[in-house]
């Protein structure tokens, strides 16, 4: 509904009560409705799922239309990210949010900082989704509130043309609410536990759930050792559990991102059930590291497989885990991805050990032979040393091409001495172009950085602490923070406005009229930033 039709609708409702509601302003109701477009998390999930589906279709038509996100660990961080995106680019199109289980474990658990092993409270995941969308809706209310003040000022000045322009902007307002891809880890238990948590996450507003094929009670960070995967049927059950949760709640186009950790996972806890040669269980078991044995010499407790008429014993570790053959990771990833897409997943996530386009593409090419429109969400991870990785890639390409690389020490390419070299410059250009190039070559629809705001918070806090507690003292804050906020137009320099003080004043006026005691008077020190 347009702003004018909202006013008319509210006015009609007020008139039905024969004067007893005349103290209610129809325009104030319209403003409050505009500032609270999304009534529930399901409204958000429904709205953002359609955005993602449309974006996926646009990518299928042209891979230049890839999407991006940054991981956020607090609602305020997510809010400031979206405010910044709107400020710099004028639109949020193609920009999402990522909710990282790693950051919840490290920053949001009641137990304190924890490793990324699904030990944090699973309820903290939907709680953070809800918090993020609360802050994004507040960003809408704040920005629209400022527009309403401009509208009132234009009317007071008798400038009908400006008032009409402002009202048009209000009618076509773009919300800060964008899709969130939320990490459900390995499901925090069995398929029923996955379903129950998925429902809570969707009810909080998540339109996309990312689930991984690790064993839930052995879950490890994707960039650490000791990862243990599950057979495909176990993982498919959890994919179906997520789909049931979406459909039960009426989000029929919700997105499931199936993540495989098989490239770096050399262990399994289970021998898959196989009913006939070549079925999915048999394919999973075919990757096990086995040794042929004579049944007569089998040891007590041995697990024995029949492989092509031979009796094979999978190698079992003291941990009671079974190991896969070395060098099978890529083949297992491809099988994982094809199987997930054939069982209801919408997007893939292949966790790799380095950001190498051809490594990713070599697997995606094989997947697309079976599922032509397969596409990925990819972790542009802070766990990668991007500088060293890309400098070594350039070094290797130069060496293969016969170029002289004697001036470079491959093992020490991180050194600052290489920053201004031709090799360093070429590597930086490849990093800058990585998302575009890998979207075109390797099927990556969505680029995300899992933990960026964790690192930026640490870096900016370190800079401030060094200056404020050092010789610069108060100048360290003024020069390094406040002056830059003012000059760069950072919204939260007016932190009272950012926290909702002006919106609260508007409400006081709606409720009490001229008797309202408002905070935004002449003595509010935020007026010092009026020109900011």
Coordinates of C-alpha atoms in Angstrom, one line a residue:
X1 CA 0.0 0.0 0.0
X2 CA 1.1 3.5 -0.7
X3 CA 1.6 6.1 2.1
X4 CA -1.6 7.8 1.0
X5 CA -3.7 4.6 0.9
X6 CA -2.3 3.6 4.4
X7 CA -3.6 7.0 5.7
X8 CA -7.0 6.4 4.1
X9 CA -7.2 2.9 5.4
X10 CA -6.4 4.0 9.0
X11 CA -8.8 6.9 8.7
X12 CA -11.6 4.6 7.7
X13 CA -11.0 2.4 10.7
X14 CA -10.9 5.3 13.1
X15 CA -14.2 6.7 11.8
X16 CA -16.0 3.4 12.5
X17 CA -15.7 4.1 16.2
X18 CA -18.0 7.2 16.2
X19 CA -15.5 9.7 17.5
X20 CA -14.1 7.7 20.4
X21 CA -10.9 7.2 18.4
X22 CA -10.6 10.7 17.2
X23 CA -7.5 11.2 19.3
X24 CA -5.7 8.8 17.0
X25 CA -4.0 10.3 13.9
X26 CA -4.5 8.3 10.7
X27 CA -1.2 9.7 9.3
X28 CA 0.6 8.7 12.5
X29 CA -0.8 5.2 12.2
X30 CA 0.4 5.1 8.6
X31 CA 3.8 6.1 9.6
X32 CA 4.0 3.5 12.3
X33 CA 2.8 0.8 9.9
X34 CA 5.4 1.9 7.3
X35 CA 8.1 1.7 10.0
X36 CA 7.1 -1.8 10.9
X37 CA 6.5 -3.5 7.6
X38 CA 7.3 -7.0 8.8
X39 CA 5.0 -8.2 11.6
X40 CA 6.7 -11.6 12.2
X41 CA 9.8 -13.5 11.3
X42 CA 7.8 -15.6 8.9
X43 CA 6.9 -12.5 7.0
X44 CA 10.6 -11.8 6.7
X45 CA 11.4 -15.4 5.7
X46 CA 8.7 -15.3 3.0
X47 CA 9.9 -12.0 1.6
X48 CA 13.6 -12.8 1.6
X49 CA 13.2 -16.3 0.2
X50 CA 11.6 -14.8 -2.9
X51 CA 14.5 -12.4 -3.2
X52 CA 17.0 -15.3 -3.1
X53 CA 15.0 -17.3 -5.6
X54 CA 14.9 -14.4 -8.0
X55 CA 18.6 -13.8 -7.6
X56 CA 19.4 -17.4 -8.2
X57 CA 17.4 -17.3 -11.5
X58 CA 19.3 -14.1 -12.5
X59 CA 22.6 -15.8 -11.8
X60 CA 21.6 -18.8 -13.9
X61 CA 21.0 -16.4 -16.8
X62 CA 24.2 -14.5 -16.2
X63 CA 26.9 -15.4 -13.6
X64 CA 27.8 -11.7 -13.4
X65 CA 24.8 -11.5 -11.1
X66 CA 26.5 -13.2 -8.2
X67 CA 25.6 -12.2 -4.6
X68 CA 27.6 -11.4 -1.5
X69 CA 27.4 -11.3 2.3
X70 CA 29.5 -10.6 5.4
X71 CA 29.1 -12.6 8.6
X72 CA 27.7 -10.6 11.5
X73 CA 27.7 -11.6 15.2
X74 CA 25.4 -8.9 16.6
X75 CA 22.3 -7.1 15.4
X76 CA 24.1 -3.7 15.5
X77 CA 26.9 -5.0 13.3
X78 CA 24.3 -6.3 10.7
X79 CA 22.4 -3.0 10.9
X80 CA 25.5 -0.8 10.3
X81 CA 26.5 -3.0 7.5
X82 CA 23.2 -2.6 5.7
X83 CA 23.1 1.2 6.4
X84 CA 26.6 1.4 4.9
X85 CA 25.6 -0.6 1.8
X86 CA 22.5 1.7 1.2
X87 CA 24.7 4.8 1.7
X88 CA 27.4 3.7 -0.7
X89 CA 25.5 1.8 -3.4
X90 CA 21.9 3.1 -3.1
X91 CA 20.5 -0.4 -2.9
X92 CA 20.8 -3.6 -1.0
X93 CA 20.3 -5.7 -4.1
X94 CA 22.5 -8.8 -4.2
X95 CA 23.8 -8.2 -0.6
X96 CA 22.8 -10.7 2.1
X97 CA 23.7 -11.5 5.7
X98 CA 25.5 -14.6 6.9
X99 CA 25.1 -16.0 10.4
X100 CA 28.2 -18.0 11.4
X101 CA 28.0 -20.8 13.9
X102 CA 31.7 -20.1 14.6
X103 CA 30.9 -16.6 15.7
X104 CA 28.0 -17.7 17.8
X105 CA 30.2 -20.2 19.6
X106 CA 33.1 -17.8 20.0
X107 CA 31.0 -14.7 21.0
X108 CA 27.4 -15.5 21.8
X109 CA 27.4 -18.5 24.1
X110 CA 26.4 -18.4 27.8
X111 CA 29.4 -20.7 28.4
X112 CA 31.8 -18.1 27.2
X113 CA 34.1 -18.4 24.1
X114 CA 33.9 -21.8 22.7
X115 CA 35.5 -23.6 19.7
X116 CA 33.4 -24.2 16.6
X117 CA 32.2 -27.7 17.7
X118 CA 28.5 -27.3 18.2
X119 CA 28.9 -27.0 21.9
X120 CA 27.0 -23.6 22.2
X121 CA 23.3 -23.5 23.0
X122 CA 21.4 -24.2 19.9
X123 CA 18.7 -21.7 20.9
X124 CA 21.3 -19.0 20.5
X125 CA 21.1 -19.4 16.7
X126 CA 17.5 -18.4 16.3
X127 CA 17.9 -15.8 19.0
X128 CA 20.7 -14.1 16.9
X129 CA 18.5 -14.2 13.8
X130 CA 15.7 -12.5 15.6
X131 CA 18.1 -9.9 17.1
X132 CA 19.6 -9.1 13.6
X133 CA 16.2 -8.5 12.1
X134 CA 15.1 -6.4 15.1
X135 CA 18.0 -4.1 14.4
X136 CA 17.4 -4.1 10.7
X137 CA 13.7 -3.2 11.2
X138 CA 14.9 -0.4 13.6
X139 CA 17.1 0.9 10.8
X140 CA 14.0 1.2 8.7
X141 CA 12.1 3.0 11.4
X142 CA 14.9 5.4 11.9
X143 CA 15.4 6.3 8.3
X144 CA 11.7 6.6 7.5
X145 CA 11.3 8.7 10.6
X146 CA 13.8 11.2 9.2
X147 CA 11.9 11.2 5.9
X148 CA 8.7 12.0 7.8
X149 CA 10.3 14.9 9.4
X150 CA 11.5 16.2 6.0
X151 CA 7.9 15.7 4.7
X152 CA 6.6 17.8 7.6
X153 CA 9.2 20.5 7.0
X154 CA 8.3 20.7 3.3
X155 CA 4.6 21.0 4.1
X156 CA 5.3 23.7 6.7
X157 CA 7.3 25.6 4.1
X158 CA 4.4 25.3 1.6
X159 CA 6.7 23.4 -0.8
X160 CA 4.2 21.0 -2.4
X161 CA 6.6 19.8 -5.1
X162 CA 9.2 18.8 -2.5
X163 CA 6.5 17.2 -0.3
X164 CA 5.3 15.1 -3.3
X165 CA 8.9 14.0 -4.1
X166 CA 9.5 12.9 -0.5
X167 CA 6.2 11.0 -0.4
X168 CA 7.2 9.2 -3.6
X169 CA 10.5 8.2 -1.9
X170 CA 8.5 6.9 1.1
X171 CA 6.2 4.9 -1.2
X172 CA 9.2 3.3 -2.9
X173 CA 11.3 2.8 0.2
X174 CA 13.8 -0.1 0.1
X175 CA 14.0 -1.9 3.4
X176 CA 17.2 -2.8 5.2
X177 CA 15.8 -6.4 5.6
X178 CA 17.7 -8.7 3.4
X179 CA 18.1 -12.5 3.2
X180 CA 20.1 -14.3 5.8
X181 CA 21.9 -17.6 5.3
X182 CA 22.0 -19.1 8.7
X183 CA 24.4 -21.8 9.9
X184 CA 22.6 -24.8 11.5
X185 CA 25.9 -26.6 11.8
X186 CA 25.4 -30.4 11.5
X187 CA 21.9 -30.1 12.9
X188 CA 22.6 -30.3 16.6
X189 CA 21.5 -33.9 16.9
X190 CA 19.4 -36.3 14.8
X191 CA 17.0 -35.4 12.1
X192 CA 14.2 -34.6 14.6
X193 CA 16.5 -32.2 16.4
X194 CA 17.4 -30.6 13.1
X195 CA 13.8 -30.2 12.2
X196 CA 12.9 -28.6 15.5
X197 CA 15.8 -26.1 15.3
X198 CA 15.1 -25.4 11.7
X199 CA 11.6 -24.4 12.6
X200 CA 12.9 -21.9 15.2
X201 CA 15.4 -20.4 12.8
X202 CA 12.7 -20.0 10.1
X203 CA 10.2 -18.5 12.6
X204 CA 12.9 -16.0 13.5
X205 CA 13.3 -14.9 9.8
X206 CA 15.8 -17.2 8.2
X207 CA 15.0 -18.0 4.5
X208 CA 18.1 -20.1 3.9
X209 CA 19.6 -22.8 6.1
X210 CA 23.2 -24.1 5.7
X211 CA 23.7 -27.6 7.0
X212 CA 26.9 -29.7 6.8
X213 CA 27.6 -33.4 6.4
X214 CA 29.7 -33.9 9.5
X215 CA 28.7 -36.1 12.5
X216 CA 26.8 -33.8 14.9
X217 CA 28.5 -34.9 18.0
X218 CA 32.0 -34.9 16.4
X219 CA 31.5 -31.6 14.6
X220 CA 34.7 -29.5 13.9
X221 CA 35.3 -26.2 12.3
X222 CA 35.6 -26.6 8.5
X223 CA 39.2 -25.4 8.6
X224 CA 40.4 -27.6 11.3
X225 CA 41.5 -31.3 11.4
X226 CA 39.6 -34.3 12.7
X227 CA 36.4 -33.9 10.7
X228 CA 34.1 -36.9 10.5
X229 CA 31.4 -37.2 7.8
X230 CA 28.2 -39.2 7.8
X231 CA 26.7 -41.5 5.1
X232 CA 24.6 -39.9 2.5
X233 CA 21.3 -41.3 3.8
X234 CA 21.9 -39.7 7.2
X235 CA 22.6 -36.3 5.6
X236 CA 19.6 -36.6 3.2
X237 CA 17.3 -37.2 6.2
X238 CA 18.5 -33.9 7.7
X239 CA 18.0 -32.1 4.3
X240 CA 14.4 -33.5 4.3
X241 CA 13.9 -32.4 7.9
X242 CA 14.8 -28.8 6.9
X243 CA 12.4 -28.9 3.9
X244 CA 9.6 -30.2 6.1
X245 CA 10.2 -27.3 8.5
X246 CA 10.0 -24.8 5.7
X247 CA 6.9 -26.3 4.2
X248 CA 5.1 -26.7 7.5
X249 CA 5.6 -23.0 8.1
X250 CA 4.4 -22.0 4.7
X251 CA 7.8 -21.0 3.3
X252 CA 7.6 -23.3 0.3
X253 CA 10.5 -21.6 -1.5
X254 CA 12.9 -21.7 1.5
X255 CA 16.6 -22.4 0.5
X256 CA 18.7 -25.3 1.8
X257 CA 22.5 -25.0 1.4
X258 CA 24.1 -28.4 1.6
X259 CA 27.7 -28.2 2.7
X260 CA 30.3 -31.0 2.2
X261 CA 33.4 -31.1 4.3
X262 CA 34.6 -34.3 2.6
X263 CA 37.6 -32.5 0.9
X264 CA 39.3 -32.2 4.3
X265 CA 37.5 -34.9 6.2
X266 CA 39.3 -38.3 6.1
X267 CA 37.2 -40.1 8.7
X268 CA 33.7 -41.6 9.1
X269 CA 32.0 -43.0 12.2
X270 CA 29.7 -45.3 10.3
X271 CA 29.7 -48.0 7.7
X272 CA 26.9 -47.1 5.3
X273 CA 24.0 -49.5 4.8
X274 CA 24.2 -51.0 1.4
X275 CA 21.5 -53.3 -0.1
X276 CA 22.9 -53.9 -3.5
X277 CA 26.2 -53.2 -5.4
X278 CA 26.4 -49.6 -6.6
X279 CA 23.8 -48.1 -4.4
X280 CA 24.6 -44.9 -2.5
X281 CA 25.7 -46.8 0.6
X282 CA 28.0 -49.0 -1.4
X283 CA 29.5 -45.9 -3.1
X284 CA 30.2 -44.3 0.3
X285 CA 31.8 -47.5 1.5
X286 CA 33.9 -47.8 -1.6
X287 CA 36.1 -44.9 -0.5
X288 CA 37.0 -46.6 2.8
X289 CA 40.7 -47.6 3.3
X290 CA 40.5 -51.4 3.4
X291 CA 42.8 -54.4 3.4
X292 CA 42.0 -57.8 2.1
X293 CA 41.8 -60.5 4.6
X294 CA 41.2 -64.3 4.9
X295 CA 37.9 -64.8 6.8
X296 CA 39.6 -67.6 8.7
X297 CA 42.0 -65.1 10.2
X298 CA 39.5 -62.4 11.1
X299 CA 40.0 -60.8 14.5
X300 CA 37.4 -60.5 17.2
X301 CA 35.3 -57.4 16.6
X302 CA 36.3 -57.0 12.9
X303 CA 34.0 -55.3 10.5
X304 CA 34.2 -57.1 7.1
X305 CA 32.9 -55.9 3.8
X306 CA 32.4 -57.9 0.6
X307 CA 33.9 -55.9 -2.2
X308 CA 33.8 -57.6 -5.6
X309 CA 33.9 -61.0 -4.0
X310 CA 36.8 -60.2 -1.7
X311 CA 36.6 -59.9 2.0
X312 CA 37.9 -56.5 3.0
X313 CA 38.5 -55.1 6.5
X314 CA 38.1 -51.3 6.8
X315 CA 41.0 -49.8 8.8
X316 CA 39.7 -48.8 12.2
X317 CA 41.5 -46.2 14.4
X318 CA 41.8 -46.4 18.2
X319 CA 39.1 -43.7 18.3
X320 CA 36.7 -46.3 16.7
X321 CA 36.5 -44.2 13.6
X322 CA 37.2 -45.5 10.1
X323 CA 39.4 -43.7 7.6
X324 CA 38.9 -43.0 3.9
X325 CA 41.6 -43.7 1.3
X326 CA 44.0 -40.7 0.8
X327 CA 43.3 -38.7 -2.3
X328 CA 39.6 -39.5 -2.5
X329 CA 38.3 -36.1 -1.0
X330 CA 37.4 -34.5 -4.4
X331 CA 35.6 -37.6 -5.6
X332 CA 33.6 -37.8 -2.3
X333 CA 32.8 -34.0 -2.6
X334 CA 31.4 -34.5 -6.1
X335 CA 29.2 -37.5 -4.9
X336 CA 28.1 -35.6 -1.9
X337 CA 27.0 -32.6 -3.9
X338 CA 25.2 -34.5 -6.6
X339 CA 23.4 -36.6 -4.0
X340 CA 22.4 -33.5 -2.0
X341 CA 20.9 -31.7 -5.0
X342 CA 19.0 -34.9 -6.0
X343 CA 17.5 -35.0 -2.5
X344 CA 16.2 -31.5 -2.2
X345 CA 19.1 -29.1 -1.6
X346 CA 19.1 -25.8 -3.5
X347 CA 22.7 -24.6 -3.2
X348 CA 26.0 -26.3 -2.5
X349 CA 28.9 -25.4 -0.2
X350 CA 32.3 -27.0 -0.8
X351 CA 34.7 -26.3 2.1
X352 CA 38.2 -26.1 0.6
X353 CA 41.6 -25.6 2.2
X354 CA 42.5 -22.7 -0.1
X355 CA 40.9 -20.2 -2.5
X356 CA 41.8 -21.7 -5.8
X357 CA 39.4 -21.2 -8.7
X358 CA 40.4 -24.2 -10.8
X359 CA 40.3 -26.5 -7.8
X360 CA 36.7 -25.5 -7.1
X361 CA 35.8 -25.5 -10.8
X362 CA 37.3 -29.0 -11.3
X363 CA 34.6 -30.3 -8.9
X364 CA 31.8 -28.1 -10.1
X365 CA 32.4 -29.2 -13.7
X366 CA 31.8 -32.8 -12.7
X367 CA 28.7 -32.0 -10.6
X368 CA 27.2 -30.0 -13.6
X369 CA 27.6 -33.0 -15.8
X370 CA 24.7 -34.5 -13.7
X371 CA 23.0 -31.3 -12.4
X372 CA 23.6 -28.5 -15.0
X373 CA 22.4 -25.6 -12.9
X374 CA 24.4 -26.6 -9.8
X375 CA 25.7 -23.5 -8.0
X376 CA 27.6 -22.8 -4.8
X377 CA 27.7 -20.6 -1.8
X378 CA 31.5 -20.2 -1.1
X379 CA 33.3 -19.3 2.0
X380 CA 35.9 -16.5 1.3
X381 CA 37.3 -17.6 4.6
X382 CA 39.6 -15.5 6.9
X383 CA 41.1 -18.9 7.7
X384 CA 42.9 -18.6 4.3
X385 CA 46.1 -16.6 4.1
X386 CA 44.9 -14.8 1.0
X387 CA 48.0 -12.9 0.4
X388 CA 50.3 -15.9 0.6
X389 CA 48.0 -18.2 -1.3
X390 CA 47.6 -15.9 -4.3
X391 CA 51.3 -14.9 -4.4
X392 CA 52.2 -18.5 -4.5
X393 CA 49.7 -19.1 -7.2
X394 CA 51.2 -16.4 -9.3
X395 CA 54.7 -17.6 -8.5
X396 CA 53.8 -21.2 -9.6
X397 CA 52.2 -19.8 -12.8
X398 CA 55.2 -17.8 -13.6
X399 CA 57.6 -20.7 -13.0
X400 CA 55.5 -23.0 -15.1
X401 CA 55.6 -20.4 -17.9
X402 CA 59.4 -20.2 -17.7
X403 CA 59.6 -16.8 -16.2
X404 CA 62.5 -15.9 -13.9
X405 CA 61.3 -16.2 -10.3
X406 CA 64.8 -16.1 -8.7
X407 CA 64.0 -12.8 -7.0
X408 CA 61.3 -14.4 -5.0
X409 CA 61.4 -16.9 -2.1
X410 CA 58.2 -18.9 -2.4
X411 CA 58.0 -19.8 1.2
X412 CA 58.4 -16.2 2.4
X413 CA 56.1 -14.4 -0.1
X414 CA 54.0 -12.9 2.8
X415 CA 56.9 -10.6 3.5
X416 CA 56.3 -6.8 3.2
X417 CA 59.2 -6.6 0.8
X418 CA 57.0 -8.1 -1.9
X419 CA 54.2 -5.6 -1.5
X420 CA 55.4 -3.3 -4.3
X421 CA 56.7 -6.0 -6.7
X422 CA 55.1 -7.1 -9.9
X423 CA 54.3 -10.4 -8.4
X424 CA 52.6 -8.8 -5.4
X425 CA 50.6 -6.5 -7.7
X426 CA 49.4 -9.4 -9.9
X427 CA 48.4 -11.4 -6.9
X428 CA 46.4 -8.5 -5.5
X429 CA 44.6 -8.1 -8.8
X430 CA 43.7 -11.8 -8.7
X431 CA 42.3 -11.3 -5.2
X432 CA 40.3 -8.3 -6.2
X433 CA 38.9 -10.3 -9.2
X434 CA 38.4 -13.6 -7.3
X435 CA 34.6 -13.3 -6.8
X436 CA 33.8 -12.2 -10.3
X437 CA 36.1 -14.8 -11.9
X438 CA 35.0 -17.7 -9.7
X439 CA 31.3 -16.8 -10.2
X440 CA 31.9 -17.1 -14.0
X441 CA 34.2 -20.1 -13.9
X442 CA 33.4 -22.1 -10.8
X443 CA 29.6 -21.8 -10.4
X444 CA 29.7 -19.6 -7.3
X445 CA 26.4 -17.8 -6.9
X446 CA 27.0 -16.5 -3.4
X447 CA 30.3 -15.2 -1.9
X448 CA 30.4 -14.8 1.8
X449 CA 33.1 -14.1 4.4
X450 CA 32.2 -16.0 7.6
X451 CA 34.1 -14.0 10.2
X452 CA 35.0 -10.6 8.9
X453 CA 33.3 -8.4 11.6
X454 CA 35.0 -10.5 14.3
X455 CA 38.3 -9.4 12.8
X456 CA 37.3 -5.8 12.1
X457 CA 36.1 -5.4 15.7
X458 CA 39.4 -6.7 17.0
X459 CA 41.5 -4.5 14.6
X460 CA 39.6 -1.3 15.3
X461 CA 39.6 -1.9 19.0
X462 CA 43.3 -2.5 19.0
X463 CA 43.9 0.8 17.1
X464 CA 41.8 2.8 19.5
X465 CA 43.4 1.2 22.6
X466 CA 46.9 1.9 21.3
X467 CA 46.1 5.6 20.7
X468 CA 43.7 6.4 23.6
X469 CA 45.9 4.8 26.3
X470 CA 49.1 6.1 24.7
X471 CA 50.4 9.5 23.9
X472 CA 47.5 10.6 21.8
X473 CA 45.0 10.1 24.7
X474 CA 41.6 11.8 23.9
X475 CA 42.9 12.8 20.4
X476 CA 43.2 9.1 19.7
X477 CA 39.4 8.8 19.8
X478 CA 38.6 12.2 18.3
X479 CA 41.0 11.9 15.3
X480 CA 40.7 8.2 14.7
X481 CA 37.0 7.7 15.4
X482 CA 34.7 10.7 15.8
X483 CA 36.3 13.0 13.1
X484 CA 36.2 10.1 10.6
X485 CA 32.6 9.3 11.5
X486 CA 31.6 12.9 10.8
X487 CA 33.6 13.2 7.6
X488 CA 32.5 9.8 6.2
X489 CA 28.9 10.3 7.2
X490 CA 28.7 7.3 9.5
X491 CA 25.2 7.1 10.8
X492 CA 26.0 6.2 14.4
X493 CA 28.0 9.4 15.0
X494 CA 24.6 10.6 16.2
X495 CA 24.3 7.6 18.5
X496 CA 21.1 8.9 20.3
X497 CA 19.3 9.0 16.9
X498 CA 20.8 5.6 16.0
X499 CA 19.5 4.1 19.2
X500 CA 15.9 5.2 18.5
X501 CA 15.6 8.5 20.5
X502 CA 14.0 10.4 17.6
X503 CA 11.6 7.6 16.9
X504 CA 10.7 7.5 20.5
X505 CA 10.0 11.3 20.5
X506 CA 7.7 10.8 17.5
X507 CA 5.8 8.2 19.4
X508 CA 5.5 10.5 22.5
X509 CA 4.0 13.2 20.3
X510 CA 1.5 10.7 18.7
X511 CA 0.5 9.5 22.2
X512 CA 0.4 12.8 24.2
X513 CA 0.4 15.6 21.6
X514 CA 1.7 18.9 22.8
X515 CA 2.1 17.5 26.3
X516 CA 4.9 15.2 25.2
X517 CA 8.2 15.5 27.0
X518 CA 10.7 14.9 24.2
X519 CA 14.4 14.3 24.3
X520 CA 15.3 16.0 21.1
X521 CA 15.1 19.6 22.3
X522 CA 17.6 22.5 22.0
X523 CA 19.8 21.1 24.8
X524 CA 20.4 17.7 23.2
X525 CA 24.1 17.6 22.5
X526 CA 23.4 15.6 19.3
X527 CA 22.5 19.0 17.8
X528 CA 26.3 19.6 17.6
X529 CA 26.3 17.1 14.7
X530 CA 23.4 18.7 12.8
X531 CA 25.8 19.4 9.9
X532 CA 27.5 16.1 10.0

